[in-house]
Amino acid sequence: MIANGIARKHVPDLKTLQRTCEVNYLSLMRLLPATAKVGETVSVAISEEVLFVLRVLETAAYTWHASIEQCSPNLPSFMRMRLKVRLYHDVRMAEVCASQQIFALRSSYHYPNSKMHHPNEKEQVNLFLAEWLKCCLSHGFSTVKQI
């Protein structure tokens, strides 16, 4: 954003981001087993050609790290969705901490920047996760039974 010729840093809407992360947590916990172990995977398919694998990377008392990766064979690897998500069990929130080739998402970016990240990149990828989870829960089928 530029006002009076001065570039201003994006200020995230924390209430909206928190609400999105809460919804993402509840949705992810419907897909992941309640007592997941490191290395455990869950497959979610939208169709025969669109398959995703959720993998538990780390577990601790209050936090898990999980990855979500698209495994569709007809897409080149650079076009496949890849996310790393941190789940906070104590506050029941899940946030995207890495996306595609961004290995650590910042809360905001100055724009323009050399990597061409959007000022609100973190908000956008968390909203993308929310939409993806909604699609999976509405149209997909998983290896985990819904309770």
Coordinates of N, CA, C and O in Angstrom, one line a residue:
M1 N 0.8 -1.2 0.0 CA 0.0 0.0 0.0 C 0.9 1.2 0.0 O 1.8 1.3 0.7
I2 N 0.5 2.2 -0.8 CA 1.3 3.4 -0.9 C 0.4 4.6 -0.6 O -0.7 4.7 -1.2
A3 N 0.7 5.4 0.4 CA 0.0 6.6 0.7 C 1.0 7.7 0.7 O 2.0 7.7 1.4
N4 N 0.6 8.8 0.0 CA 1.5 10.0 -0.1 C 2.9 9.6 -0.5 O 3.9 10.2 0.0
G5 N 3.0 8.6 -1.4 CA 4.3 8.2 -1.9 C 5.2 7.4 -1.0 O 6.3 7.0 -1.3
I6 N 4.6 7.0 0.2 CA 5.3 6.2 1.1 C 4.7 4.8 1.2 O 3.5 4.6 1.4
A7 N 5.5 3.8 1.0 CA 5.1 2.4 1.1 C 4.8 2.0 2.6 O 5.6 2.3 3.4
R8 N 3.6 1.5 2.8 CA 3.3 1.1 4.2 C 3.2 -0.4 4.3 O 2.7 -1.1 3.3
K9 N 3.6 -1.0 5.4 CA 3.5 -2.4 5.6 C 2.1 -2.8 5.9 O 1.4 -2.1 6.6
H10 N 1.7 -4.0 5.4 CA 0.4 -4.5 5.6 C 0.2 -4.9 7.1 O 1.1 -5.4 7.7
V11 N -0.9 -4.5 7.6 CA -1.3 -4.9 9.0 C -2.3 -6.0 9.0 O -3.4 -5.7 8.5
P12 N -2.0 -7.2 9.4 CA -3.0 -8.3 9.3 C -4.2 -8.0 10.2 O -4.1 -7.4 11.3
D13 N -5.3 -8.5 9.8 CA -6.5 -8.5 10.6 C -6.5 -9.7 11.5 O -6.8 -10.8 11.1
L14 N -6.1 -9.5 12.7 CA -5.8 -10.7 13.6 C -7.1 -11.4 14.0 O -7.1 -12.7 14.1
K15 N -8.2 -10.7 14.1 CA -9.5 -11.4 14.4 C -9.9 -12.4 13.3 O -10.3 -13.5 13.6
T16 N -9.8 -11.9 12.1 CA -10.1 -12.8 10.9 C -9.2 -13.9 10.8 O -9.6 -15.1 10.6
L17 N -7.9 -13.7 11.0 CA -6.9 -14.7 10.9 C -7.1 -15.8 12.0 O -7.0 -17.0 11.8
Q18 N -7.4 -15.3 13.2 CA -7.6 -16.2 14.3 C -8.9 -17.1 14.1 O -8.8 -18.3 14.3
R19 N -9.9 -16.5 13.6 CA -11.1 -17.2 13.2 C -10.9 -18.3 12.2 O -11.3 -19.4 12.3
T20 N -10.1 -17.9 11.1 CA -9.8 -18.9 10.1 C -8.9 -20.0 10.7 O -9.2 -21.2 10.3
C21 N -8.0 -19.7 11.5 CA -7.1 -20.8 12.1 C -7.9 -21.7 13.0 O -7.7 -22.9 13.1
E22 N -8.9 -21.2 13.7 CA -9.8 -22.0 14.5 C -10.6 -23.0 13.7 O -10.8 -24.1 14.0
V23 N -11.2 -22.4 12.6 CA -12.0 -23.3 11.7 C -11.1 -24.3 11.1 O -11.4 -25.5 10.9
N24 N -9.9 -23.9 10.7 CA -8.9 -24.9 10.1 C -8.6 -26.0 11.1 O -8.5 -27.2 10.7
Y25 N -8.4 -25.7 12.3 CA -8.1 -26.7 13.3 C -9.2 -27.7 13.4 O -9.0 -28.9 13.4
L26 N -10.4 -27.2 13.6 CA -11.6 -28.1 13.7 C -11.7 -29.0 12.5 O -12.0 -30.2 12.6
S27 N -11.5 -28.5 11.3 CA -11.6 -29.2 10.0 C -10.5 -30.3 9.9 O -10.7 -31.4 9.6
L28 N -9.3 -29.9 10.2 CA -8.1 -30.8 10.2 C -8.3 -31.9 11.2 O -8.0 -33.1 10.8
M29 N -8.8 -31.7 12.3 CA -9.0 -32.7 13.3 C -10.1 -33.7 12.9 O -10.1 -34.8 13.4
R30 N -11.0 -33.3 12.0 CA -11.9 -34.3 11.4 C -11.2 -35.2 10.5 O -11.7 -36.3 10.2
L31 N -10.1 -34.8 9.9 CA -9.4 -35.7 8.9 C -8.3 -36.5 9.6 O -8.0 -37.6 9.2
L32 N -7.6 -35.9 10.6 CA -6.5 -36.6 11.2 C -7.0 -37.4 12.4 O -8.0 -37.1 13.1
P33 N -6.3 -38.5 12.7 CA -6.7 -39.3 13.8 C -6.4 -38.5 15.1 O -5.4 -37.8 15.2
A34 N -7.2 -38.7 16.1 CA -7.1 -38.0 17.4 C -5.8 -38.3 18.1 O -5.3 -37.4 18.8
T35 N -5.3 -39.5 18.0 CA -4.0 -39.8 18.6 C -3.0 -40.2 17.6 O -2.4 -41.3 17.6
A36 N -2.7 -39.2 16.7 CA -1.7 -39.5 15.6 C -0.3 -39.6 16.1 O 0.1 -39.1 17.2
K37 N 0.5 -40.4 15.4 CA 1.9 -40.6 15.7 C 2.7 -40.1 14.6 O 2.3 -40.0 13.4
V38 N 4.0 -39.7 14.9 CA 4.9 -39.2 13.8 C 5.0 -40.2 12.7 O 5.1 -41.4 12.9
G39 N 4.8 -39.7 11.5 CA 4.9 -40.5 10.3 C 3.6 -41.1 9.8 O 3.5 -41.6 8.7
E40 N 2.6 -41.0 10.6 CA 1.3 -41.5 10.2 C 0.7 -40.6 9.1 O 0.9 -39.4 9.1
T41 N 0.1 -41.3 8.2 CA -0.5 -40.6 7.0 C -2.0 -40.9 6.8 O -2.5 -41.9 7.3
V42 N -2.6 -39.9 6.2 CA -4.1 -40.1 5.9 C -4.2 -39.6 4.4 O -3.7 -38.6 4.1
S43 N -4.8 -40.4 3.6 CA -5.1 -40.0 2.2 C -6.5 -39.5 2.1 O -7.4 -40.0 2.6
V44 N -6.6 -38.4 1.3 CA -7.9 -37.8 1.1 C -8.0 -37.6 -0.4 O -7.1 -37.0 -1.1
A45 N -9.0 -38.2 -1.0 CA -9.2 -38.1 -2.5 C -10.5 -37.3 -2.8 O -11.5 -37.5 -2.1
I46 N -10.4 -36.4 -3.8 CA -11.5 -35.7 -4.2 C -12.1 -36.4 -5.4 O -13.3 -36.4 -5.7
S47 N -11.2 -37.0 -6.2 CA -11.6 -37.8 -7.4 C -10.5 -38.8 -7.5 O -9.5 -38.9 -6.8
E48 N -10.6 -39.6 -8.6 CA -9.5 -40.6 -8.8 C -8.2 -40.0 -9.2 O -7.2 -40.5 -9.0
E49 N -8.3 -38.8 -9.8 CA -7.0 -38.1 -10.2 C -6.5 -37.1 -9.2 O -5.4 -36.6 -9.3
V50 N -7.3 -36.7 -8.2 CA -7.0 -35.7 -7.2 C -6.8 -36.3 -5.9 O -7.8 -36.5 -5.2
L51 N -5.6 -36.6 -5.5 CA -5.3 -37.2 -4.2 C -4.4 -36.4 -3.4 O -3.4 -35.8 -3.9
F52 N -4.6 -36.3 -2.1 CA -3.8 -35.6 -1.1 C -3.4 -36.5 0.0 O -4.1 -37.4 0.4
V53 N -2.2 -36.3 0.5 CA -1.7 -37.0 1.7 C -1.4 -36.1 2.8 O -0.6 -35.1 2.6
L54 N -2.0 -36.3 3.9 CA -1.7 -35.6 5.2 C -0.7 -36.4 6.0 O -1.0 -37.6 6.2
R55 N 0.4 -35.9 6.4 CA 1.4 -36.6 7.1 C 1.7 -35.9 8.4 O 1.9 -34.7 8.4
V56 N 1.7 -36.6 9.5 CA 2.1 -36.1 10.8 C 3.6 -36.0 10.9 O 4.3 -37.1 10.8
L57 N 4.2 -34.8 11.0 CA 5.6 -34.7 11.0 C 6.2 -34.7 12.4 O 7.3 -35.2 12.6
E58 N 5.5 -34.0 13.4 CA 6.0 -33.9 14.8 C 4.8 -33.9 15.7 O 3.7 -33.4 15.3
T59 N 5.0 -34.5 16.9 CA 3.9 -34.4 17.9 C 4.6 -34.0 19.2 O 5.7 -34.4 19.5
A60 N 3.9 -33.1 19.9 CA 4.3 -32.7 21.3 C 3.0 -32.6 22.1 O 1.9 -32.8 21.5
A61 N 3.1 -32.3 23.3 CA 1.9 -32.3 24.2 C 0.8 -31.3 23.7 O -0.4 -31.6 23.7
Y62 N 1.2 -30.2 23.2 CA 0.2 -29.1 22.8 C 0.3 -28.8 21.3 O -0.5 -28.0 20.8
T63 N 1.3 -29.3 20.6 CA 1.5 -28.9 19.2 C 1.8 -30.1 18.3 O 2.5 -31.0 18.7
W64 N 1.3 -30.1 17.1 CA 1.6 -31.0 16.0 C 2.1 -30.2 14.8 O 1.6 -29.1 14.6
H65 N 2.9 -30.8 14.1 CA 3.2 -30.3 12.7 C 2.8 -31.4 11.7 O 3.0 -32.5 11.9
A66 N 2.1 -30.9 10.7 CA 1.6 -31.8 9.7 C 1.9 -31.2 8.3 O 2.0 -30.0 8.1
S67 N 2.0 -32.1 7.3 CA 2.2 -31.6 5.9 C 1.0 -32.1 5.1 O 0.4 -33.1 5.5
I68 N 0.6 -31.3 4.1 CA -0.4 -31.7 3.2 C 0.2 -31.6 1.8 O 0.7 -30.5 1.5
E69 N 0.2 -32.7 1.1 CA 0.8 -32.7 -0.2 C -0.1 -33.3 -1.3 O -0.7 -34.4 -1.0
Q70 N -0.2 -32.7 -2.4 CA -1.0 -33.2 -3.5 C -0.2 -34.3 -4.2 O 1.0 -34.0 -4.5
C71 N -0.8 -35.4 -4.5 CA 0.0 -36.5 -5.1 C -0.6 -36.9 -6.4 O -0.6 -38.1 -6.8
S72 N -1.2 -35.9 -7.1 CA -1.8 -36.2 -8.4 C -0.7 -36.5 -9.5 O 0.1 -35.6 -9.7
P73 N -0.7 -37.7 -10.1 CA 0.4 -38.0 -11.0 C 0.4 -37.2 -12.3 O 1.4 -37.1 -12.9
N74 N -0.7 -36.6 -12.7 CA -0.8 -35.9 -13.9 C -0.3 -34.5 -13.9 O -0.2 -33.8 -14.9
L75 N 0.0 -34.0 -12.7 CA 0.5 -32.6 -12.5 C 2.0 -32.6 -12.3 O 2.6 -33.5 -11.6
P76 N 2.7 -31.7 -12.9 CA 4.2 -31.6 -12.6 C 4.3 -31.2 -11.2 O 3.5 -30.6 -10.6
S77 N 5.4 -31.6 -10.6 CA 5.7 -31.4 -9.1 C 5.6 -29.9 -8.7 O 5.1 -29.7 -7.6
F78 N 6.0 -29.0 -9.5 CA 5.9 -27.6 -9.1 C 4.5 -27.0 -9.0 O 4.3 -26.0 -8.4
M79 N 3.6 -27.7 -9.6 CA 2.2 -27.3 -9.6 C 1.4 -28.0 -8.4 O 0.2 -27.6 -8.2
R80 N 1.9 -28.9 -7.8 CA 1.2 -29.7 -6.7 C 1.2 -28.9 -5.4 O 2.2 -28.3 -5.1
M81 N 0.1 -28.9 -4.8 CA -0.1 -28.2 -3.5 C 0.8 -28.8 -2.4 O 0.9 -30.0 -2.3
R82 N 1.5 -28.0 -1.7 CA 2.3 -28.4 -0.6 C 2.2 -27.4 0.6 O 2.5 -26.2 0.4
L83 N 1.7 -27.8 1.7 CA 1.6 -27.0 2.9 C 2.2 -27.7 4.1 O 2.1 -28.9 4.2
K84 N 2.7 -26.9 5.0 CA 3.1 -27.4 6.3 C 2.2 -26.6 7.3 O 2.1 -25.4 7.2
V85 N 1.6 -27.3 8.2 CA 0.6 -26.7 9.1 C 1.0 -27.0 10.5 O 1.4 -28.1 10.9
R86 N 0.9 -26.0 11.4 CA 1.2 -26.2 12.8 C -0.2 -26.2 13.5 O -1.0 -25.2 13.4
L87 N -0.5 -27.2 14.3 CA -1.7 -27.4 15.0 C -1.4 -27.1 16.5 O -0.6 -27.8 17.1
Y88 N -2.2 -26.2 17.1 CA -2.0 -25.8 18.5 C -3.2 -26.4 19.2 O -4.3 -25.8 19.1
H89 N -3.0 -27.5 19.9 CA -4.2 -28.2 20.6 C -4.7 -27.4 21.8 O -5.9 -27.4 22.1
D90 N -3.9 -26.7 22.5 CA -4.3 -25.9 23.7 C -5.3 -24.8 23.3 O -6.2 -24.5 24.0
V91 N -5.1 -24.1 22.2 CA -5.9 -23.0 21.8 C -6.8 -23.4 20.6 O -7.6 -22.6 20.1
R92 N -6.7 -24.7 20.1 CA -7.5 -25.2 19.1 C -7.4 -24.3 17.8 O -8.4 -23.9 17.2
M93 N -6.2 -24.1 17.3 CA -5.9 -23.4 16.1 C -4.9 -24.1 15.3 O -4.1 -24.9 15.8
A94 N -5.0 -23.9 14.0 CA -4.1 -24.5 13.0 C -3.7 -23.4 12.0 O -4.6 -22.7 11.5
E95 N -2.4 -23.2 11.9 CA -1.9 -22.1 10.9 C -0.9 -22.7 9.9 O -0.2 -23.6 10.3
V96 N -1.0 -22.2 8.7 CA 0.0 -22.6 7.7 C 1.3 -21.9 8.0 O 1.3 -20.7 8.2
C97 N 2.3 -22.7 8.2 CA 3.7 -22.1 8.5 C 4.6 -22.2 7.3 O 5.6 -21.5 7.3
A98 N 4.3 -23.0 6.2 CA 5.1 -23.0 5.0 C 4.1 -23.4 3.9 O 3.2 -24.2 4.0
S99 N 4.4 -22.8 2.7 CA 3.5 -23.0 1.6 C 4.3 -23.0 0.3 O 5.1 -22.0 0.1
Q100 N 4.2 -24.0 -0.5 CA 4.9 -24.1 -1.8 C 6.4 -23.9 -1.6 O 7.0 -24.6 -0.8
Q101 N 7.0 -22.9 -2.1 CA 8.4 -22.7 -1.9 C 8.7 -21.6 -0.9 O 9.8 -21.2 -0.7
I102 N 7.7 -21.3 -0.1 CA 7.9 -20.3 1.0 C 8.1 -21.2 2.3 O 7.1 -21.8 2.7
F103 N 9.3 -21.2 2.8 CA 9.6 -22.1 3.9 C 9.3 -21.6 5.3 O 9.2 -22.3 6.3
A104 N 9.0 -20.3 5.4 CA 8.6 -19.7 6.6 C 7.8 -18.4 6.3 O 8.3 -17.4 5.8
L105 N 6.5 -18.5 6.5 CA 5.6 -17.4 6.2 C 5.7 -16.3 7.2 O 5.7 -16.6 8.4
R106 N 5.8 -15.1 6.8 CA 5.8 -13.9 7.7 C 4.3 -13.4 7.8 O 3.5 -13.7 6.9
S107 N 4.1 -12.7 8.8 CA 2.7 -12.2 9.0 C 2.3 -11.1 7.9 O 1.2 -11.0 7.6
S108 N 3.3 -10.4 7.4 CA 3.1 -9.5 6.3 C 4.4 -9.2 5.6 O 5.5 -9.5 6.1
Y109 N 4.3 -8.7 4.4 CA 5.4 -8.4 3.5 C 5.3 -7.0 3.0 O 4.2 -6.6 2.7
H110 N 6.4 -6.3 2.9 CA 6.4 -5.1 2.1 C 6.2 -5.4 0.7 O 6.6 -6.5 0.2
Y111 N 5.5 -4.5 0.0 CA 5.2 -4.8 -1.4 C 5.6 -3.6 -2.2 O 5.3 -2.4 -1.8
P112 N 6.2 -3.7 -3.3 CA 6.7 -4.9 -4.0 C 7.9 -5.5 -3.3 O 8.7 -4.7 -2.6
N113 N 8.2 -6.8 -3.5 CA 9.4 -7.4 -2.9 C 10.0 -8.3 -4.0 O 9.3 -8.7 -4.9
S114 N 11.2 -8.7 -3.7 CA 11.9 -9.5 -4.8 C 11.3 -10.9 -5.0 O 11.4 -11.4 -6.1
K115 N 10.6 -11.5 -4.1 CA 10.0 -12.8 -4.2 C 8.5 -12.7 -4.7 O 7.9 -13.7 -5.0
M116 N 8.0 -11.4 -4.8 CA 6.7 -11.2 -5.3 C 5.6 -11.8 -4.4 O 4.6 -12.2 -4.8
H117 N 5.9 -11.8 -3.1 CA 4.9 -12.3 -2.1 C 3.9 -11.1 -1.9 O 4.2 -10.0 -2.0
H118 N 2.6 -11.5 -1.8 CA 1.6 -10.5 -1.5 C 1.7 -10.0 -0.1 O 2.3 -10.7 0.8
P119 N 1.3 -8.8 0.1 CA 1.4 -8.2 1.5 C 0.8 -9.1 2.5 O 1.2 -9.2 3.6
N120 N -0.4 -9.7 2.2 CA -1.1 -10.5 3.1 C -1.0 -12.0 2.8 O -2.0 -12.8 2.9
E121 N 0.2 -12.5 2.4 CA 0.4 -13.9 2.0 C -0.1 -14.9 3.0 O -0.7 -15.9 2.7
K122 N 0.3 -14.6 4.3 CA -0.1 -15.6 5.3 C -1.6 -15.7 5.4 O -2.1 -16.8 5.6
E123 N -2.3 -14.6 5.4 CA -3.8 -14.6 5.5 C -4.3 -15.4 4.3 O -5.3 -16.2 4.4
Q124 N -3.8 -15.2 3.1 CA -4.3 -15.9 1.9 C -4.1 -17.4 1.9 O -5.0 -18.1 1.6
V125 N -2.9 -17.8 2.4 CA -2.7 -19.3 2.4 C -3.5 -20.0 3.5 O -4.0 -21.1 3.3
N126 N -3.8 -19.3 4.6 CA -4.7 -19.8 5.6 C -6.1 -19.9 5.1 O -6.9 -20.8 5.4
L127 N -6.6 -18.9 4.3 CA -7.9 -18.9 3.7 C -8.0 -20.0 2.6 O -9.0 -20.7 2.5
F128 N -6.9 -20.2 1.9 CA -6.8 -21.3 0.9 C -6.9 -22.6 1.7 O -7.7 -23.5 1.2
L129 N -6.3 -22.8 2.8 CA -6.4 -24.1 3.5 C -7.8 -24.3 4.0 O -8.4 -25.4 3.9
A130 N -8.5 -23.2 4.4 CA -9.9 -23.3 4.8 C -10.8 -23.8 3.7 O -11.6 -24.7 3.9
E131 N -10.6 -23.2 2.5 CA -11.3 -23.6 1.3 C -11.0 -25.1 0.9 O -11.9 -25.8 0.6
W132 N -9.8 -25.4 1.0 CA -9.4 -26.8 0.6 C -10.0 -27.8 1.6 O -10.5 -28.8 1.2
L133 N -10.0 -27.5 2.9 CA -10.6 -28.4 3.9 C -12.1 -28.5 3.7 O -12.6 -29.6 3.8
K134 N -12.7 -27.4 3.4 CA -14.2 -27.4 3.1 C -14.5 -28.3 1.9 O -15.4 -29.1 2.0
C135 N -13.7 -28.2 0.9 CA -13.9 -29.1 -0.3 C -13.6 -30.6 0.1 O -14.4 -31.4 -0.3
C136 N -12.6 -30.9 0.8 CA -12.3 -32.3 1.2 C -13.4 -32.8 2.1 O -13.8 -34.0 1.9
L137 N -13.9 -32.1 3.0 CA -14.9 -32.6 3.9 C -16.3 -32.7 3.2 O -17.1 -33.5 3.6
S138 N -16.5 -31.9 2.2 CA -17.8 -31.9 1.4 C -17.8 -33.0 0.3 O -18.8 -33.6 0.1
H139 N -16.6 -33.1 -0.4 CA -16.6 -33.9 -1.6 C -15.6 -35.1 -1.6 O -15.6 -35.9 -2.4
G140 N -14.7 -35.0 -0.6 CA -13.7 -36.1 -0.6 C -14.0 -37.3 0.2 O -15.0 -37.3 0.9
F141 N -13.1 -38.2 0.1 CA -13.3 -39.4 1.0 C -11.9 -39.7 1.6 O -10.9 -39.4 0.9
S142 N -11.8 -40.1 2.8 CA -10.6 -40.3 3.5 C -10.4 -41.7 4.0 O -11.4 -42.5 4.1
T143 N -9.2 -42.0 4.5 CA -8.9 -43.3 5.1 C -9.3 -43.3 6.6 O -9.2 -44.3 7.2
V144 N -9.7 -42.1 7.1 CA -10.1 -42.0 8.5 C -11.6 -41.9 8.5 O -12.2 -41.1 7.8
K145 N -12.3 -42.7 9.3 CA -13.7 -42.7 9.4 C -14.2 -41.4 10.2 O -13.6 -41.1 11.2
Q146 N -15.2 -40.8 9.6 CA -15.8 -39.7 10.3 C -16.7 -40.1 11.5 O -17.4 -41.1 11.3
I147 N -16.6 -39.5 12.6 CA -17.4 -39.8 13.8 C -18.6 -38.9 13.9 O -18.5 -37.8 13.7

